[in-house]
mmCIF file of C-alpha atoms in Angstrom:
data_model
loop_
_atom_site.group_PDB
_atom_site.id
_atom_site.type_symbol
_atom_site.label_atom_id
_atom_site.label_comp_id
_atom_site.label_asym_id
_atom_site.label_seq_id
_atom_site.Cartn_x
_atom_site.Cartn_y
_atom_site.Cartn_z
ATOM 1 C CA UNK G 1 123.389 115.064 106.284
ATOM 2 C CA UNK G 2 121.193 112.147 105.934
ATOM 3 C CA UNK G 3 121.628 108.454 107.003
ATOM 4 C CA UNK G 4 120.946 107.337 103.427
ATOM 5 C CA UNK G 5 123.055 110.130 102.066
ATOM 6 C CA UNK G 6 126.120 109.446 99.492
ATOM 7 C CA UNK G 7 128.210 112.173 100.940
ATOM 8 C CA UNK G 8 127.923 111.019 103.942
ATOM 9 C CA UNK G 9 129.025 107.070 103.068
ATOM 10 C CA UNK G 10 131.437 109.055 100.619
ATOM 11 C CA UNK G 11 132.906 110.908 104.156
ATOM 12 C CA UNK G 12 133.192 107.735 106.053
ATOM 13 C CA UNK G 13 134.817 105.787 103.548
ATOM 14 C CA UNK G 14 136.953 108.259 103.366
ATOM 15 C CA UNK G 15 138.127 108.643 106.801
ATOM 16 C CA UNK G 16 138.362 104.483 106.650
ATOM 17 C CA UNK G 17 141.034 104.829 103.942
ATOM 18 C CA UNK G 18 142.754 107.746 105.453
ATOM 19 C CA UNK G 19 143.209 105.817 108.927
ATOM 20 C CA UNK G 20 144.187 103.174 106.893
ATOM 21 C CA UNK G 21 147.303 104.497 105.320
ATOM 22 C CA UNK G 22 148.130 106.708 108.245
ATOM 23 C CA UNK G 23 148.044 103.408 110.299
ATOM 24 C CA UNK G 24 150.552 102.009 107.262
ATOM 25 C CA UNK G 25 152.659 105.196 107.862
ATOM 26 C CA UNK G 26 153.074 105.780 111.533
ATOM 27 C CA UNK G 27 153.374 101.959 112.486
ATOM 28 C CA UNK G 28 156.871 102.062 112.596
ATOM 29 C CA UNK G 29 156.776 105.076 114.557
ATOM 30 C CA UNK G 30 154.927 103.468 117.036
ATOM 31 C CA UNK G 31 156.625 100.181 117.191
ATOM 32 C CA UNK G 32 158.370 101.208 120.481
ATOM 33 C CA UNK G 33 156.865 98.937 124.016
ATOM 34 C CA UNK G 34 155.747 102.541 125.893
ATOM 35 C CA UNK G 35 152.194 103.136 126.877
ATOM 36 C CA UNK G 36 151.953 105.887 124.121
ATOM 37 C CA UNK G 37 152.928 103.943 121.726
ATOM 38 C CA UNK G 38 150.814 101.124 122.590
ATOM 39 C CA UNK G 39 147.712 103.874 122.998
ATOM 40 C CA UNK G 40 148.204 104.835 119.471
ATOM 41 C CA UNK G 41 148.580 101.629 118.182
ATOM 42 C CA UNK G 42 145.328 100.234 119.583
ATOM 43 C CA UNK G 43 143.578 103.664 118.733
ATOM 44 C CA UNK G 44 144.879 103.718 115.432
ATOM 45 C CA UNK G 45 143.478 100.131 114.916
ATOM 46 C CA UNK G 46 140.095 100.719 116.854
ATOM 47 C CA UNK G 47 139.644 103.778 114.488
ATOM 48 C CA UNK G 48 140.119 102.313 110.907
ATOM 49 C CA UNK G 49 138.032 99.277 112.251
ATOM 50 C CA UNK G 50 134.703 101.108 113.317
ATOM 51 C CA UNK G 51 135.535 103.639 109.969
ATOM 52 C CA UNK G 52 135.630 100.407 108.142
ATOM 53 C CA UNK G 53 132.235 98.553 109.556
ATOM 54 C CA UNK G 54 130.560 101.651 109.481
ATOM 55 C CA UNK G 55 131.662 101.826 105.701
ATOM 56 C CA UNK G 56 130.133 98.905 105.560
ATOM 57 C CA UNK G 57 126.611 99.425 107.072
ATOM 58 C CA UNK G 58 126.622 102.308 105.516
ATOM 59 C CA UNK G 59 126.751 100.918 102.337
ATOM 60 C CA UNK G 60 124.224 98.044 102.898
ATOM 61 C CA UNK G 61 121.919 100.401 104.482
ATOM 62 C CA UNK G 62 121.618 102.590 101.363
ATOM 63 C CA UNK G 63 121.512 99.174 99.213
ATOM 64 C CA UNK G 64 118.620 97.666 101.242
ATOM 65 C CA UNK G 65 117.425 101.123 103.154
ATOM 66 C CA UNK G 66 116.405 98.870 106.556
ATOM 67 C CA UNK G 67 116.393 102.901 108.127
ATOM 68 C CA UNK G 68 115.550 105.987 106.589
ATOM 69 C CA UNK G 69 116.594 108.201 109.257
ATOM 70 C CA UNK G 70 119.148 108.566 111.823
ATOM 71 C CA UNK G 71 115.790 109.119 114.211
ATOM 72 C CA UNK G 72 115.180 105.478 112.928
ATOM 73 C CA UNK G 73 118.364 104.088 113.497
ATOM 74 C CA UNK G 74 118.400 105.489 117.091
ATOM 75 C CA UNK G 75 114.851 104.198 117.634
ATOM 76 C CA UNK G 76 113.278 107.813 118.763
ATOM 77 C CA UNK G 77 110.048 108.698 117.597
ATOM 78 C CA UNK G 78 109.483 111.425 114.708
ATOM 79 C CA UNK G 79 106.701 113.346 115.657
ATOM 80 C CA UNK G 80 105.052 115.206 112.350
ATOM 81 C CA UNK G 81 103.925 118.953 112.680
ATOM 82 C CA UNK G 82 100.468 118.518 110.528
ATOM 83 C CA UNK G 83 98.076 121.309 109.210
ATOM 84 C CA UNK G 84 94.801 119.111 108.963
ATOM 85 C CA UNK G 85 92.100 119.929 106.402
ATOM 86 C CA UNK G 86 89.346 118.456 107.412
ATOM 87 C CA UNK G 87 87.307 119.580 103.912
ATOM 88 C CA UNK G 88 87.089 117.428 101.378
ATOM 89 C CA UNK G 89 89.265 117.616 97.910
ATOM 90 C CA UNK G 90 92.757 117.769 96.121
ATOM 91 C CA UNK G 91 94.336 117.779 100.031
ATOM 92 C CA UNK G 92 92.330 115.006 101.898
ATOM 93 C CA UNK G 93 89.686 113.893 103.622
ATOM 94 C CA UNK G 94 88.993 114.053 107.434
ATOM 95 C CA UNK G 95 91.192 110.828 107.780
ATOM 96 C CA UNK G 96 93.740 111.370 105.145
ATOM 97 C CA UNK G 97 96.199 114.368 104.831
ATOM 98 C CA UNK G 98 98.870 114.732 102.137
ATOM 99 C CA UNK G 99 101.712 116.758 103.275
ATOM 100 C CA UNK G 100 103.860 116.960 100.792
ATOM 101 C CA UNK G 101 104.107 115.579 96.990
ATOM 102 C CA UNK G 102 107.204 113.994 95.345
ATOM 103 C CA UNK G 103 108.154 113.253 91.556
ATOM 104 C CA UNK G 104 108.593 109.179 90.510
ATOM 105 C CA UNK G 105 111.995 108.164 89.381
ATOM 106 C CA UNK G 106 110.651 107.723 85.656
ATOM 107 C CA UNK G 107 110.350 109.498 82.481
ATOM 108 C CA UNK G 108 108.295 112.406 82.153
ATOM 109 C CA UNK G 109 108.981 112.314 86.216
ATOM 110 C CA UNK G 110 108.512 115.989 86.457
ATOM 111 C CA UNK G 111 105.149 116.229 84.617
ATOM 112 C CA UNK G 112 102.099 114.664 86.545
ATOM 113 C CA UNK G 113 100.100 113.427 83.123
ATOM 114 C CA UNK G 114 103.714 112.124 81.838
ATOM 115 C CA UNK G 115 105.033 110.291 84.883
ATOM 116 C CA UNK G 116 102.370 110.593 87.443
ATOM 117 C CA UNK G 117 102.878 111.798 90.924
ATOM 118 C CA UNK G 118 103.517 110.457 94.860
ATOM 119 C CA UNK G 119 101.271 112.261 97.822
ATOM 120 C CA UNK G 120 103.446 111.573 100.945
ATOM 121 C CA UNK G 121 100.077 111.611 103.142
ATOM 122 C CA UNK G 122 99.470 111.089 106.788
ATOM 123 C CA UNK G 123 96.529 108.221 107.551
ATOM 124 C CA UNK G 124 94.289 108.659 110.799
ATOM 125 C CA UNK G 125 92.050 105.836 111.125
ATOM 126 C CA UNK G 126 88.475 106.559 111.991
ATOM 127 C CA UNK G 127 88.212 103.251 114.075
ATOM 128 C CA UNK G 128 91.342 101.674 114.869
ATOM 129 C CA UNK G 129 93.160 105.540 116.018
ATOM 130 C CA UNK G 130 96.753 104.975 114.488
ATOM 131 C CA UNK G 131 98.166 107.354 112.663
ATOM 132 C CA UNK G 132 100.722 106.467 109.809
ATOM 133 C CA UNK G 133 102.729 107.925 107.120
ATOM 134 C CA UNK G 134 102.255 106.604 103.909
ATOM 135 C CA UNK G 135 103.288 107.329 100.205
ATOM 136 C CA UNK G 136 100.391 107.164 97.623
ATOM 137 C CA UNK G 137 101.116 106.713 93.792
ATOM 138 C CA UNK G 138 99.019 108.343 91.582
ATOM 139 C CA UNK G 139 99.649 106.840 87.989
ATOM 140 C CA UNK G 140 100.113 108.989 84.945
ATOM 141 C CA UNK G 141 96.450 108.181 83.748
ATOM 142 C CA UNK G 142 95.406 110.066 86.717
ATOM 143 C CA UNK G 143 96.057 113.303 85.522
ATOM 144 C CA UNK G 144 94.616 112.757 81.966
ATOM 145 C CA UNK G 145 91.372 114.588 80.666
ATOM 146 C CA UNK G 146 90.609 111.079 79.323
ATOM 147 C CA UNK G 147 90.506 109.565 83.090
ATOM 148 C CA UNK G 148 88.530 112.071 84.627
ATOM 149 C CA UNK G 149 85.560 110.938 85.836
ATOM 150 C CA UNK G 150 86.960 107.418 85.858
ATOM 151 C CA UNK G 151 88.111 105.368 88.979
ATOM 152 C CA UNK G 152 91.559 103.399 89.454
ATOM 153 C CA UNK G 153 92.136 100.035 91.452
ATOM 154 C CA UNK G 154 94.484 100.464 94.152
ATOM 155 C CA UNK G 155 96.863 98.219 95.704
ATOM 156 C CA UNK G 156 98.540 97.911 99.512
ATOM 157 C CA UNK G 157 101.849 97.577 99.640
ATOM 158 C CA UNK G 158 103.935 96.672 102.625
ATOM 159 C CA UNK G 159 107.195 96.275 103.919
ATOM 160 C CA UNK G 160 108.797 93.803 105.795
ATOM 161 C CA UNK G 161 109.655 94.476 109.661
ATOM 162 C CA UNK G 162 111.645 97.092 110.549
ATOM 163 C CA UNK G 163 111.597 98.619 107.011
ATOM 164 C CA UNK G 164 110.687 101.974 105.852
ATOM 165 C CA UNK G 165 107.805 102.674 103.260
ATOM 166 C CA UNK G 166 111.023 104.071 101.249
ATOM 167 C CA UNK G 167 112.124 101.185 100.957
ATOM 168 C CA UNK G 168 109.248 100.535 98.489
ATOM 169 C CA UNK G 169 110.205 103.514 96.272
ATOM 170 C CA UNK G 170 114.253 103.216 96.088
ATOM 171 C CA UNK G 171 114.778 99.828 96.908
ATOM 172 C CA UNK G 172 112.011 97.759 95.430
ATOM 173 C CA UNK G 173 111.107 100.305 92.901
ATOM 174 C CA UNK G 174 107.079 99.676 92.988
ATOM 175 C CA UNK G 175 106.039 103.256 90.996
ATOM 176 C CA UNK G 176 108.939 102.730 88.458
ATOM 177 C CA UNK G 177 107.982 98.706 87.818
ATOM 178 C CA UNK G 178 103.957 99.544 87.842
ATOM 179 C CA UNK G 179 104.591 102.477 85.443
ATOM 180 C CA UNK G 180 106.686 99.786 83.020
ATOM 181 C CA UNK G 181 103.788 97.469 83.165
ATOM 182 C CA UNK G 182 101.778 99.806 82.351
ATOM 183 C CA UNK G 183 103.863 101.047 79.269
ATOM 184 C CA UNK G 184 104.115 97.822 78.193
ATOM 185 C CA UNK G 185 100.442 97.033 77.809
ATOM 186 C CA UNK G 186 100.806 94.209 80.693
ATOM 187 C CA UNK G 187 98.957 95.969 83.632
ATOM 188 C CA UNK G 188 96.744 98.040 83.927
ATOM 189 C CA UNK G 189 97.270 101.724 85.961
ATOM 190 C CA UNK G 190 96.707 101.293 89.372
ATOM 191 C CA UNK G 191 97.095 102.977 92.433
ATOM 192 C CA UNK G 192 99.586 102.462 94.954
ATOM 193 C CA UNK G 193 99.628 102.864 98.689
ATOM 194 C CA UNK G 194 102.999 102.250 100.189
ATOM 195 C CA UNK G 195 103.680 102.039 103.731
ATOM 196 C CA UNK G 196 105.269 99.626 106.432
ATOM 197 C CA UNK G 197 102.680 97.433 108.560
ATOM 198 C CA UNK G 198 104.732 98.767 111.827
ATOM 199 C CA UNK G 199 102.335 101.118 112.428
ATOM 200 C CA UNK G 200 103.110 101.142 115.988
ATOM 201 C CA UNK G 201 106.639 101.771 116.205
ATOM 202 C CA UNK G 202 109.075 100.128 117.495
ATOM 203 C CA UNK G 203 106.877 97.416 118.380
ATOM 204 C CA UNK G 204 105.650 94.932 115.373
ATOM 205 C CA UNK G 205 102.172 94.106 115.892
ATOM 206 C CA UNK G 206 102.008 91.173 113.130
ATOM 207 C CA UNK G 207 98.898 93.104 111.650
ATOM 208 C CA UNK G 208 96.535 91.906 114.484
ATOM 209 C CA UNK G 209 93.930 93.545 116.916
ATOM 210 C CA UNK G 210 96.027 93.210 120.138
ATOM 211 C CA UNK G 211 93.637 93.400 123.403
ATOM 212 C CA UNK G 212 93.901 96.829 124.290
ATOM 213 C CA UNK G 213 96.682 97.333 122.122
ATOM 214 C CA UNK G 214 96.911 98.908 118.256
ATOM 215 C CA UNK G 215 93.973 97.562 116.499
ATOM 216 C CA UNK G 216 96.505 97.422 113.139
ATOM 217 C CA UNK G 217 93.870 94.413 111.494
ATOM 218 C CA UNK G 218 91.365 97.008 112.206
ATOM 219 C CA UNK G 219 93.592 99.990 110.658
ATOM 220 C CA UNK G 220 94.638 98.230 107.260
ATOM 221 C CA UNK G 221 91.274 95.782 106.304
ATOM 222 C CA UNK G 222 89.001 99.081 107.362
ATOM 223 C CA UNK G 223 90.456 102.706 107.908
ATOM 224 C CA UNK G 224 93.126 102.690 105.506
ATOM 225 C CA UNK G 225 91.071 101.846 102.386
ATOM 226 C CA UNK G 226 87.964 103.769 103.340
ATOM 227 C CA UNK G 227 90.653 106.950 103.880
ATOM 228 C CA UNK G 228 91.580 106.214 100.347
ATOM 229 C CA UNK G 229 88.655 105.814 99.164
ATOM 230 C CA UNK G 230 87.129 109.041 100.362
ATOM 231 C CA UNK G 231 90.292 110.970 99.006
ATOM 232 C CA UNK G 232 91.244 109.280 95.629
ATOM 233 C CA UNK G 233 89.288 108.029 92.514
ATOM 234 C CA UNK G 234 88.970 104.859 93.886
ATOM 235 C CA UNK G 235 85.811 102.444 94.442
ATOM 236 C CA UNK G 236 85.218 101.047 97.535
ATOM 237 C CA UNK G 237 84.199 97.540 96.660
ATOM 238 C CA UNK G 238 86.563 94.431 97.269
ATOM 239 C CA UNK G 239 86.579 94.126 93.499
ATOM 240 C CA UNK G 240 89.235 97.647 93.280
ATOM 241 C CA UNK G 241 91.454 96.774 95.907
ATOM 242 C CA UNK G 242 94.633 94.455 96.532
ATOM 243 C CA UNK G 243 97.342 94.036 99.103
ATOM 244 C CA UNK G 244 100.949 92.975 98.636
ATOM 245 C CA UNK G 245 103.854 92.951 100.754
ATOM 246 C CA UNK G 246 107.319 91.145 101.401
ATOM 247 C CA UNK G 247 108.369 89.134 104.409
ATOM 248 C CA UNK G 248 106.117 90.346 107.459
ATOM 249 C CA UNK G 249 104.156 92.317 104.961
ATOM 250 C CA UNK G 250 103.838 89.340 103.045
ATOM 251 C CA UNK G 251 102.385 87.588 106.017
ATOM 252 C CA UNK G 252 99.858 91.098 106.627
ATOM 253 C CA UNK G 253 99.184 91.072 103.247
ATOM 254 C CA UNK G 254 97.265 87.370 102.959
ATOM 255 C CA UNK G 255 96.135 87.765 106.448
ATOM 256 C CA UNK G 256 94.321 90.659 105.875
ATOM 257 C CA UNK G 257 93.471 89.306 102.462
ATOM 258 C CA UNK G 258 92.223 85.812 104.185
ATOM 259 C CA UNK G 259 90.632 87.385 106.689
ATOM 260 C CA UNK G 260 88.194 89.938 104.758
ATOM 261 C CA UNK G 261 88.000 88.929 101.374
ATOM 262 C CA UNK G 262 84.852 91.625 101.421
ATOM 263 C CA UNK G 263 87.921 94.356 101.370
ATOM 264 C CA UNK G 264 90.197 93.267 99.208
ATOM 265 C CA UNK G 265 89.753 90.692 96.331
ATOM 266 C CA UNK G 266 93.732 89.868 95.804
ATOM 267 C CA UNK G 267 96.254 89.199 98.346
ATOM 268 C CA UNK G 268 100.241 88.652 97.527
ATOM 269 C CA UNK G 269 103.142 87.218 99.693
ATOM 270 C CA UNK G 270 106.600 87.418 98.910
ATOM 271 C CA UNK G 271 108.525 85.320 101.107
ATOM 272 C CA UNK G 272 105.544 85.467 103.414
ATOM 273 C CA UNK G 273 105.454 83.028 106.638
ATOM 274 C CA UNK G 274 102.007 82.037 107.695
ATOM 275 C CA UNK G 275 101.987 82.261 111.719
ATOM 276 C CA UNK G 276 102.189 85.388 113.548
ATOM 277 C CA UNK G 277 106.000 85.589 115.570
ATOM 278 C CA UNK G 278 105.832 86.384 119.100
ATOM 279 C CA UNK G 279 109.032 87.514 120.202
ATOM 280 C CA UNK G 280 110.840 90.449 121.925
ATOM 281 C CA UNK G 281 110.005 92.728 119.106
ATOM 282 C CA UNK G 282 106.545 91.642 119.560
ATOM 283 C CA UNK G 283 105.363 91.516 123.069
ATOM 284 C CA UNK G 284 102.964 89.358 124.469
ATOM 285 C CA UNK G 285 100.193 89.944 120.811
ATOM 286 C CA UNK G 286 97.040 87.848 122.485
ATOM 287 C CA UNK G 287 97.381 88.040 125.711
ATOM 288 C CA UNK G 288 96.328 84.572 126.178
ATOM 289 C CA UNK G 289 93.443 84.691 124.328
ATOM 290 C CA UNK G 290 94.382 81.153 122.288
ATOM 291 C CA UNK G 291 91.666 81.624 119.813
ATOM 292 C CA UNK G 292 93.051 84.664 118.852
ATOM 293 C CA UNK G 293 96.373 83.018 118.674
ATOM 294 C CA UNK G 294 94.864 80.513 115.849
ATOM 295 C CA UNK G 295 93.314 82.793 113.948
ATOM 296 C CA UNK G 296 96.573 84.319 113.668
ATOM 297 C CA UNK G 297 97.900 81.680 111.975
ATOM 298 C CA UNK G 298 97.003 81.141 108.091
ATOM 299 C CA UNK G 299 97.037 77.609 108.002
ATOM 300 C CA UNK G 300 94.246 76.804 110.982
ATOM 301 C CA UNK G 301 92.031 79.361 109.392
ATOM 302 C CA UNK G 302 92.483 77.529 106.303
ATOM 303 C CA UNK G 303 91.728 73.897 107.759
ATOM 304 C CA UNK G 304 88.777 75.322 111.171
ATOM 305 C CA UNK G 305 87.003 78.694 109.076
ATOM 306 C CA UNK G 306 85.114 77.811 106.033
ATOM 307 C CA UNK G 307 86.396 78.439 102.750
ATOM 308 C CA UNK G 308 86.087 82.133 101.504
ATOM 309 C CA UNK G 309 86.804 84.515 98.251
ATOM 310 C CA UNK G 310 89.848 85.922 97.072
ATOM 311 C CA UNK G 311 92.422 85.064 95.053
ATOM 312 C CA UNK G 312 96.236 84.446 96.762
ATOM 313 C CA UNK G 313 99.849 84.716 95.198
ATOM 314 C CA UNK G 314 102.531 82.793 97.448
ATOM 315 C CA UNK G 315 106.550 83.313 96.585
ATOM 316 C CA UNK G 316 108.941 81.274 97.599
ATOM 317 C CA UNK G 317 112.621 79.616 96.149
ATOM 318 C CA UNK G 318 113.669 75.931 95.831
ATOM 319 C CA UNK G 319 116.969 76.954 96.874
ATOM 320 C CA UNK G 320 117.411 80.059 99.667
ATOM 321 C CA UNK G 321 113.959 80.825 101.295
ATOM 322 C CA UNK G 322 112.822 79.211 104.589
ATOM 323 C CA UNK G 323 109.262 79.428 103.342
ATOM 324 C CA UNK G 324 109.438 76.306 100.990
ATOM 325 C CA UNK G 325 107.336 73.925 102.347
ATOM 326 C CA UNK G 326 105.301 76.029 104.370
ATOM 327 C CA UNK G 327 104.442 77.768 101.465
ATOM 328 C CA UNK G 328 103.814 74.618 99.610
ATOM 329 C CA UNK G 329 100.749 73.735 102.799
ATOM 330 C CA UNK G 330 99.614 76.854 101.981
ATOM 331 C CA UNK G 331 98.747 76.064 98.257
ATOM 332 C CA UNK G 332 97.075 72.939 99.432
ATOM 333 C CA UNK G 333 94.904 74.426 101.954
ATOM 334 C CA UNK G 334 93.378 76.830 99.761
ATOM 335 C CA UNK G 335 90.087 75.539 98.651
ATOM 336 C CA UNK G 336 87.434 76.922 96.314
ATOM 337 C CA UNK G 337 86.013 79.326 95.997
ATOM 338 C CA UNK G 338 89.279 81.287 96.799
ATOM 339 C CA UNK G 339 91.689 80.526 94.113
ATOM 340 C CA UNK G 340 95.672 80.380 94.586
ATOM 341 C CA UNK G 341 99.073 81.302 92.256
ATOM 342 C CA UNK G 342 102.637 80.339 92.899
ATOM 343 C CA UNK G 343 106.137 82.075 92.083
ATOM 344 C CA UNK G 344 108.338 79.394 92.667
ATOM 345 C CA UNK G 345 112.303 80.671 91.799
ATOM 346 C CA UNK G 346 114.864 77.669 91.361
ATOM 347 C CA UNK G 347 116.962 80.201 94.018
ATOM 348 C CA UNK G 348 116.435 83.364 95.789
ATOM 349 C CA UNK G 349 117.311 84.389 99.071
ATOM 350 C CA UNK G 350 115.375 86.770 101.712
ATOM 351 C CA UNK G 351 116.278 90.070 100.156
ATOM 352 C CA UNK G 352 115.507 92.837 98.032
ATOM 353 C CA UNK G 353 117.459 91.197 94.824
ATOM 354 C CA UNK G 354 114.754 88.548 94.242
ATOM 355 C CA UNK G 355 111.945 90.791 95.354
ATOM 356 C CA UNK G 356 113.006 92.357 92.225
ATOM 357 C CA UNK G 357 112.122 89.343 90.248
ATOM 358 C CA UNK G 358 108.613 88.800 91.922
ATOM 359 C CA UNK G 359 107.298 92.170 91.858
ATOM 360 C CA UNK G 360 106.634 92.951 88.154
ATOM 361 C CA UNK G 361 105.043 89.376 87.750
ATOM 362 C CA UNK G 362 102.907 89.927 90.763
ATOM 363 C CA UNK G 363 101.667 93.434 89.592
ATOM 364 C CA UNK G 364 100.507 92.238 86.449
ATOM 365 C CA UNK G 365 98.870 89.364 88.519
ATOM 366 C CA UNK G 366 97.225 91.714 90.955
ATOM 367 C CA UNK G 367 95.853 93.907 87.774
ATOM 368 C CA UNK G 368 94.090 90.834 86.571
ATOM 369 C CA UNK G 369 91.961 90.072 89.327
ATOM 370 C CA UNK G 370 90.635 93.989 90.000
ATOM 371 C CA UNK G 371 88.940 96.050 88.373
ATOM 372 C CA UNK G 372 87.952 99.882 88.105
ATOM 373 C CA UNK G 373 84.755 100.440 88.226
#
């Protein structure tokens, strides 16, 4: 049984209310002052207590899906078992492999012209050489006679550190909420590539070229979209492509953006932060290099690089997110000819609830600024 599987919350919870009332039942029992009753008293509490808490994660972990995987949980590596076909068409390019193929959670789910369709692909990049899972929705639009010859935009999305790209498709719902955009006439279909910026697990690399480390600024800004490219009906100009993410994908996303408006022509963070952390989870990222420490950080290549293209979307709360007035610098900084958008809630916290709120807003933002062709 899975981590994220009801039955298995269903079991625990369970077991937590069991304990529960047996404790209820034999306390009296075990009321007496001898070392077995004592023993059962403290097991009996022990018990209910890590039934209960792990009730608990349980639940939150489904709600919020920070691991996919017991392999995740536990930190050990998943090694896939790939066929690789290195010809071209419906199953890849030489960098991209699609292993398997999934329906969306919306209706007409089941047919691809009618609800579209998610590749679960693997990503080998030609320069940077990390390999990634990834999850690639194909719109509805796609699959139409109409469409055929014609190209789609397509559009980055990220996850916040240590997420799980399906945290993109059960928790924050990105092929469900582009496919409603779509449907009501307020974006246009687009192409999604969903995946978490740790691309080096466990370690989180901050989406930067660490001296002879995981190139991930390489992997994202160059192999990633040329992959897609070569695979999918998309163009290969800066003009089809955009990059969104929460929290430390927020952060990746308008670095990445900031950093090569040539790639992509529309960056978006929600509840970004605009300095690269350094701490255990990320090991020593520059290895003294201090000018690759600034150019790390959003703001100094803001106020020390001359002004470039793209277009920006910040989020951030009045009441809730850290990001406020770090996020209001940002907006400053941002000179022509780059241009910059705001979502500024009255409250939201750090989470997946007002994620919720940001993303449809911020697709139909990201549709405006790229096109197909």
């Amino acid at each position: 049984m899975g981590l994220t599987s009801k039955l298995v919350l269903a079991v625990v919870a369970a077991a937590a209310v069991g304990l529960f009332a047996a404790t209820v039942w034999l306390w009296p029992r075990l009321a007496r002052r001898s070392a077995a009753a004592v023993a059962g008293r403290v097991g009996l509490l022990l018990a209910t207590q890590l039934t209960l808490f792990a009730s608990v994660g349980l639940a939150a972990n489904n709600a919020f899906l920070f691991y996919g995987s017991w392999a995740d949980l536990f930190g050990r590596k998943q090694e896939l078992g790939v066929v690789t076909d290195h010809a071209g068409g419906a199953n890849g390019s030489r960098h991209l492999t699609r292993i398997g193929t999934q329906q969306p959670d919306v209706p007409g789910g089941g047919v691809p012209a009618a609800g579209g369709r998610i590749d679960k692909v693997v990503v080998s990049g030609r320069l940077s050489g990390i390999e990634s899972p990834a999850y690639v929705y194909l719109p509805p639009e796609y699959f139409r006679s109409a469409y055929a010859k014609k190209t789609f935009p397509a559009v980055v999305v990220l996850t916040g550190y240590p997420g799980t790209a399906e945290n993109l498709l059960k928790g924050l719902r990105y092929p469900q909420t582009a496919h409603e955009r779509v449907k009501a006439g307020k974006a246009q279909p687009m192409i999604l590539v969903m995946l978490r910026p740790t691309v080096a697990p466990p370690r989180d690399t901050e989406c930067v070229d660490i001296p002879e480390g995981p190139q991930t600024e390489t992997f994202f800004a160059k192999d990633l979209p040329e992959a897609v490219s070569r695979t999918y009906r998309v163009g290969n100009q800066a003009r089809n492509w955009g990059i969104i993410g929460n929290s430390t994908g927020g952060y990746c996303a308008l670095k990445v953006g900031l950093h090569h408006p040539d790639r992509y022509a529309a960056s978006a963070g929600l509840s970004a932060y605009y300095k690269a952390a350094e701490d255990p989870t990320t090991g020593d990222l520059f290895h003294g290099d201090q000018a690759l420490r600034d150019r790390a950080d959003l703001m100094w290549t803001l106020e020390n690089r001359p002004p470039s293209g793209g277009s920006f979307l910040v989020t951030t709360s009045r009441q809730g997110e850290g990001n406020l007035k770090s996020t209001m610098r940002f907006i400053d900084k941002v000179k022509a000819p780059a241009q910059v958008s705001s979502i500024v809630l009255d409250s939201g916290g750090h989470n997946f609830t007002t994620w919720r709120r940001e993303i449809p807003p911020a697709l139909e933002w990201l549709s405006g600024r790229l096109s197909a062709g």
